[in-house]
Coordinates of C-alpha atoms in Angstrom, one line a residue:
E1 CA 191.3 49.3 153.7
A2 CA 189.3 49.9 150.5
G3 CA 191.3 51.9 148.0
T4 CA 194.8 50.9 149.3
R5 CA 195.2 47.8 147.2
K6 CA 196.1 47.9 143.6
S7 CA 194.6 44.8 142.2
F8 CA 192.2 43.6 144.9
N9 CA 189.3 45.0 146.8
A10 CA 188.8 45.1 150.6
S11 CA 187.6 41.5 150.7
G12 CA 190.6 40.2 148.8
E13 CA 188.7 39.5 145.6
A14 CA 190.3 40.4 142.3
L15 CA 189.0 43.6 140.9
D16 CA 186.6 43.1 138.0
F17 CA 187.8 44.9 134.8
D18 CA 184.4 45.9 133.7
T19 CA 183.5 47.4 137.0
M20 CA 186.7 49.4 137.2
F21 CA 186.2 50.5 133.5
E22 CA 182.8 51.9 134.4
K23 CA 184.3 53.9 137.2
L24 CA 186.9 55.1 134.7
L25 CA 184.1 56.3 132.4
E26 CA 182.5 58.1 135.3
Y27 CA 185.8 59.9 136.0
K28 CA 186.1 60.9 132.4
A29 CA 182.6 62.3 132.4
Q30 CA 183.4 64.4 135.4
Y31 CA 186.9 65.6 134.4
G32 CA 186.9 65.4 130.6
H33 CA 189.7 62.8 130.4
P34 CA 190.4 59.2 131.8
N35 CA 193.9 59.8 133.1
V36 CA 193.3 59.4 136.8
P37 CA 196.2 60.5 139.1
V38 CA 197.8 57.7 141.0
K39 CA 197.0 59.3 144.4
Y40 CA 193.4 60.2 143.4
S41 CA 192.0 61.1 146.9
D42 CA 188.4 60.5 145.9
D43 CA 189.1 56.9 144.9
L44 CA 192.5 55.6 145.8
Q45 CA 191.5 52.2 144.4
L46 CA 190.8 53.6 141.0
G47 CA 194.1 55.5 140.9
S48 CA 196.0 52.4 141.8
W49 CA 194.2 50.3 139.3
V50 CA 195.0 52.8 136.5
S51 CA 198.6 52.8 137.5
G52 CA 198.7 49.0 137.5
L53 CA 197.2 49.0 133.9
R54 CA 200.2 51.1 132.7
T55 CA 202.6 48.8 134.4
K56 CA 200.9 45.8 132.9
K57 CA 200.9 47.3 129.4
K58 CA 204.7 47.4 129.6
A59 CA 204.7 43.7 130.4
Y60 CA 202.2 43.1 127.6
D61 CA 204.4 44.9 125.1
K62 CA 207.3 42.6 126.0
D63 CA 205.4 39.3 126.3
P64 CA 201.7 39.3 125.6
E65 CA 201.2 35.7 126.8
V66 CA 202.6 36.3 130.2
A67 CA 200.9 39.7 130.5
M68 CA 197.4 38.1 129.8
M69 CA 197.8 35.6 132.7
D70 CA 195.4 36.2 135.6
L71 CA 197.0 36.6 139.0
D72 CA 196.1 35.8 142.6
E73 CA 196.5 38.2 145.5
E74 CA 200.2 37.4 145.9
G75 CA 201.0 37.9 142.3
W76 CA 201.2 34.2 141.4
S77 CA 199.8 32.8 138.1
L78 CA 196.6 31.0 138.8
E79 CA 197.6 28.4 136.2
N80 CA 201.1 27.7 137.7
K81 CA 200.8 28.5 141.4
E82 CA 201.2 24.9 142.4
D83 CA 204.5 24.7 140.5
G84 CA 205.8 27.7 142.4
Q85 CA 206.1 30.0 139.4
N86 CA 205.7 33.6 140.5
N87 CA 205.4 35.3 137.1
I88 CA 204.8 39.0 137.7
N89 CA 203.9 41.4 140.4
Q90 CA 200.3 41.6 141.5
N91 CA 200.2 45.3 140.4
Q92 CA 200.3 44.1 136.8
K93 CA 196.7 42.9 136.4
Y94 CA 196.0 41.2 133.1
L95 CA 195.3 42.9 129.8
N96 CA 194.3 41.6 126.4
P97 CA 193.9 43.2 123.0
E98 CA 190.1 43.8 123.5
R99 CA 190.7 45.6 126.8
I100 CA 193.6 47.6 125.4
Q101 CA 191.3 48.8 122.5
R102 CA 188.5 49.7 125.0
L103 CA 190.9 51.8 127.0
E104 CA 192.5 53.5 124.0
S105 CA 189.0 54.3 122.6
I106 CA 188.3 56.6 125.5
G107 CA 191.6 58.4 125.3
F108 CA 193.5 56.5 128.0
A109 CA 197.2 57.4 128.0
W110 CA 199.6 54.5 128.6
S111 CA 202.3 57.0 129.7
M112 CA 201.9 60.1 131.7
A113 CA 205.4 61.3 131.0
K114 CA 205.3 64.5 128.9
P115 CA 207.9 64.9 126.1
K116 CA 210.4 67.6 126.6
A117 CA 209.6 70.8 124.8
K118 CA 211.8 71.7 121.8
P119 CA 214.0 74.7 122.7
K120 CA 212.7 77.9 121.1
S121 CA 214.8 79.7 118.6
W122 CA 216.1 83.2 119.0
D123 CA 213.5 84.5 116.5
E124 CA 210.7 82.6 118.3
R125 CA 211.8 84.3 121.6
L126 CA 211.7 87.7 119.9
V127 CA 208.1 87.1 118.7
Q128 CA 207.2 85.9 122.2
L129 CA 208.7 89.1 123.7
Q130 CA 206.6 91.2 121.4
E131 CA 203.5 89.2 122.4
W132 CA 204.4 89.8 126.0
Y133 CA 204.6 93.5 125.5
A134 CA 201.3 93.6 123.6
E135 CA 199.6 91.8 126.4
H136 CA 201.2 93.4 129.5
G137 CA 202.3 96.8 128.2
T138 CA 205.8 96.4 129.6
W139 CA 209.2 94.9 128.6
K140 CA 209.8 93.7 132.2
V141 CA 209.4 90.0 132.1
P142 CA 209.7 88.0 135.4
R143 CA 213.1 86.4 135.6
A144 CA 211.6 83.1 136.8
T145 CA 210.0 82.4 133.4
S146 CA 211.9 81.0 130.5
L147 CA 211.3 84.2 128.5
G148 CA 212.6 86.3 131.4
E149 CA 215.7 84.2 131.6
W150 CA 216.3 84.5 127.8
L151 CA 215.8 88.3 128.1
H152 CA 218.3 88.5 130.9
N153 CA 220.8 86.6 128.8
Q154 CA 220.3 89.2 126.0
R155 CA 220.9 92.0 128.5
T156 CA 224.1 90.3 129.7
L157 CA 225.4 90.1 126.2
Y158 CA 224.5 93.8 125.7
A159 CA 226.4 94.8 128.9
K160 CA 229.5 92.8 127.7
K161 CA 229.2 94.5 124.3
D162 CA 229.5 91.1 122.7
T163 CA 230.6 91.8 119.1
K164 CA 228.2 89.4 117.3
F165 CA 225.3 90.3 119.5
M166 CA 225.8 94.0 119.1
A167 CA 226.0 93.6 115.3
N168 CA 223.1 91.2 114.8
K169 CA 220.7 90.8 117.7
A170 CA 220.7 94.1 119.7
P171 CA 219.5 96.1 116.7
R172 CA 216.5 93.8 116.2
L173 CA 215.5 94.1 119.8
E174 CA 215.7 97.9 119.6
E175 CA 213.7 97.8 116.4
I176 CA 210.7 96.4 118.2
G177 CA 211.1 99.1 120.9
Y178 CA 213.1 97.3 123.6
M179 CA 215.3 99.6 125.6
F180 CA 218.5 98.1 127.2
N181 CA 219.0 101.1 129.5
V182 CA 215.9 100.4 131.5
K183 CA 216.6 98.6 134.7
E184 CA 215.7 94.9 134.6
N185 CA 213.0 93.7 136.9
S186 CA 214.8 91.3 139.3
S187 CA 212.0 90.7 141.8
V188 CA 210.5 87.2 141.7
S189 CA 207.1 86.8 143.2
W190 CA 205.5 83.5 144.4
D191 CA 203.3 83.5 141.3
D192 CA 206.5 84.0 139.2
R193 CA 208.0 80.9 140.8
F194 CA 204.8 78.9 140.4
Q195 CA 204.8 79.7 136.7
Q196 CA 208.4 78.6 136.5
L197 CA 207.4 75.3 138.2
V198 CA 204.6 74.8 135.7
E199 CA 207.1 75.4 132.8
Y200 CA 209.5 72.9 134.4
L201 CA 206.7 70.3 134.6
R202 CA 205.8 71.0 130.9
E203 CA 209.4 70.5 129.8
H204 CA 210.5 67.6 132.0
G205 CA 207.3 65.8 132.9
N206 CA 208.1 65.8 136.7
F207 CA 209.0 68.0 139.6
D208 CA 212.5 66.6 140.1
V209 CA 214.4 69.9 140.1
P210 CA 218.1 68.8 140.2
W211 CA 220.5 69.9 142.9
P212 CA 222.6 72.7 141.2
G213 CA 225.6 72.3 143.4
V214 CA 226.2 76.0 143.6
E215 CA 227.9 76.2 147.0
E216 CA 230.5 73.5 147.6
E217 CA 230.6 71.9 144.2
N218 CA 230.8 75.1 142.1
P219 CA 232.8 77.9 143.9
N220 CA 232.4 80.3 141.0
P221 CA 228.8 80.0 139.9
T222 CA 227.4 82.1 137.1
E223 CA 224.3 84.2 137.4
A224 CA 222.4 81.4 135.7
D225 CA 223.7 78.9 138.2
K226 CA 222.6 81.1 141.1
E227 CA 219.1 81.4 139.6
R228 CA 218.9 77.6 139.2
Y229 CA 219.9 77.3 142.9
R230 CA 217.2 79.8 144.0
F231 CA 214.5 77.9 142.1
Y232 CA 215.7 74.6 143.6
K233 CA 215.6 76.1 147.1
W234 CA 212.1 77.5 146.4
V235 CA 210.7 74.1 145.4
A236 CA 212.4 72.4 148.3
R237 CA 211.0 74.9 150.8
L238 CA 207.4 74.2 149.6
H239 CA 207.3 71.0 151.7
N240 CA 208.3 72.8 154.9
E241 CA 205.8 75.6 154.1
Y242 CA 203.1 73.0 153.6
R243 CA 203.7 71.3 156.9
A244 CA 203.5 74.7 158.6
F245 CA 200.3 75.5 156.7
E246 CA 198.7 72.3 157.9
K247 CA 199.7 73.0 161.5
G248 CA 198.3 76.5 161.3
T249 CA 201.6 78.2 162.0
H250 CA 203.3 80.9 159.9
S251 CA 203.6 79.9 156.2
K252 CA 204.1 81.5 152.9
L253 CA 201.4 79.1 151.6
N254 CA 197.7 79.7 151.9
A255 CA 194.7 77.8 150.8
E256 CA 194.7 79.3 147.3
R257 CA 198.4 78.5 146.7
V258 CA 198.0 74.9 148.0
E259 CA 195.1 74.4 145.7
K260 CA 197.2 75.7 142.7
L261 CA 200.0 73.3 143.6
L262 CA 197.6 70.3 144.0
A263 CA 195.9 71.2 140.7
I264 CA 199.2 70.4 138.8
N265 CA 199.6 67.2 140.9
F266 CA 202.5 68.5 143.0
E267 CA 203.1 66.0 145.8
F268 CA 204.1 67.4 149.2
R269 CA 206.9 65.4 150.8
G270 CA 206.7 64.2 154.5
P271 CA 209.3 65.0 157.2
K272 CA 211.0 61.7 156.8
N273 CA 212.2 62.7 153.3
R274 CA 213.7 66.0 154.2
G275 CA 216.9 67.1 152.3
R276 CA 217.8 67.1 148.7
P277 CA 215.2 65.9 146.2
S278 CA 215.2 62.1 145.5
T279 CA 214.6 60.6 142.1
S280 CA 210.9 60.6 142.9
N281 CA 208.7 63.6 142.4
L282 CA 209.2 66.4 144.9

């Protein structure tokens, strides 16, 4: 079917670079950037072609001569097919310096992986807490956010009467008006968890939330371990909730929540992949 192949159209002919580049420009005009998702439902062929370009660029960086060879449908070099030399996979459609320059000139990204965010310092978190209060009028920060987790850790140190914390950090929190004797907001809403998922994507570039091993592998988990486990389970349950949503049965997902997840390119896993997350995106 059209759109399911990565380097060839429905008739088996090699995709023309200029034709696909024009489609890429149309995508950019519509969405403001040329970085098409691999599973772009409106044009699967374009998404696969773009993915193939990134794979091919890796080959080009290693060996430009091999990377610029044209390939037939089975991934054989058209120059060496008779000799039985299968050079590279058909997904790696050829590139050359001129095409690379054209792609880069429109802002095409050769890697979709996002660099991990640099951990914020204690002082930066303090400023962030002040900004939160100024915007929301409360010191209660959802535990599911990174700021909420940081604040929870500060409260834990306060409860333990940690010597260094009580001498250096607690007074600074109290100076900005924070009160340790107010009960912490422990409830975590769906929107809180969604924001936590967005932050995880920003920091790690994927949705591969690791198995925390709280139960059998760690018999004495800390509160932080338990929170990581709760987040892991929430992400894992999204797939079951989505299947229930599609069937029209009871689900914690609704059309609005599904749309929010799809907007950040979250991929729902099918029944055959149930269980712990694999190395691919959840």
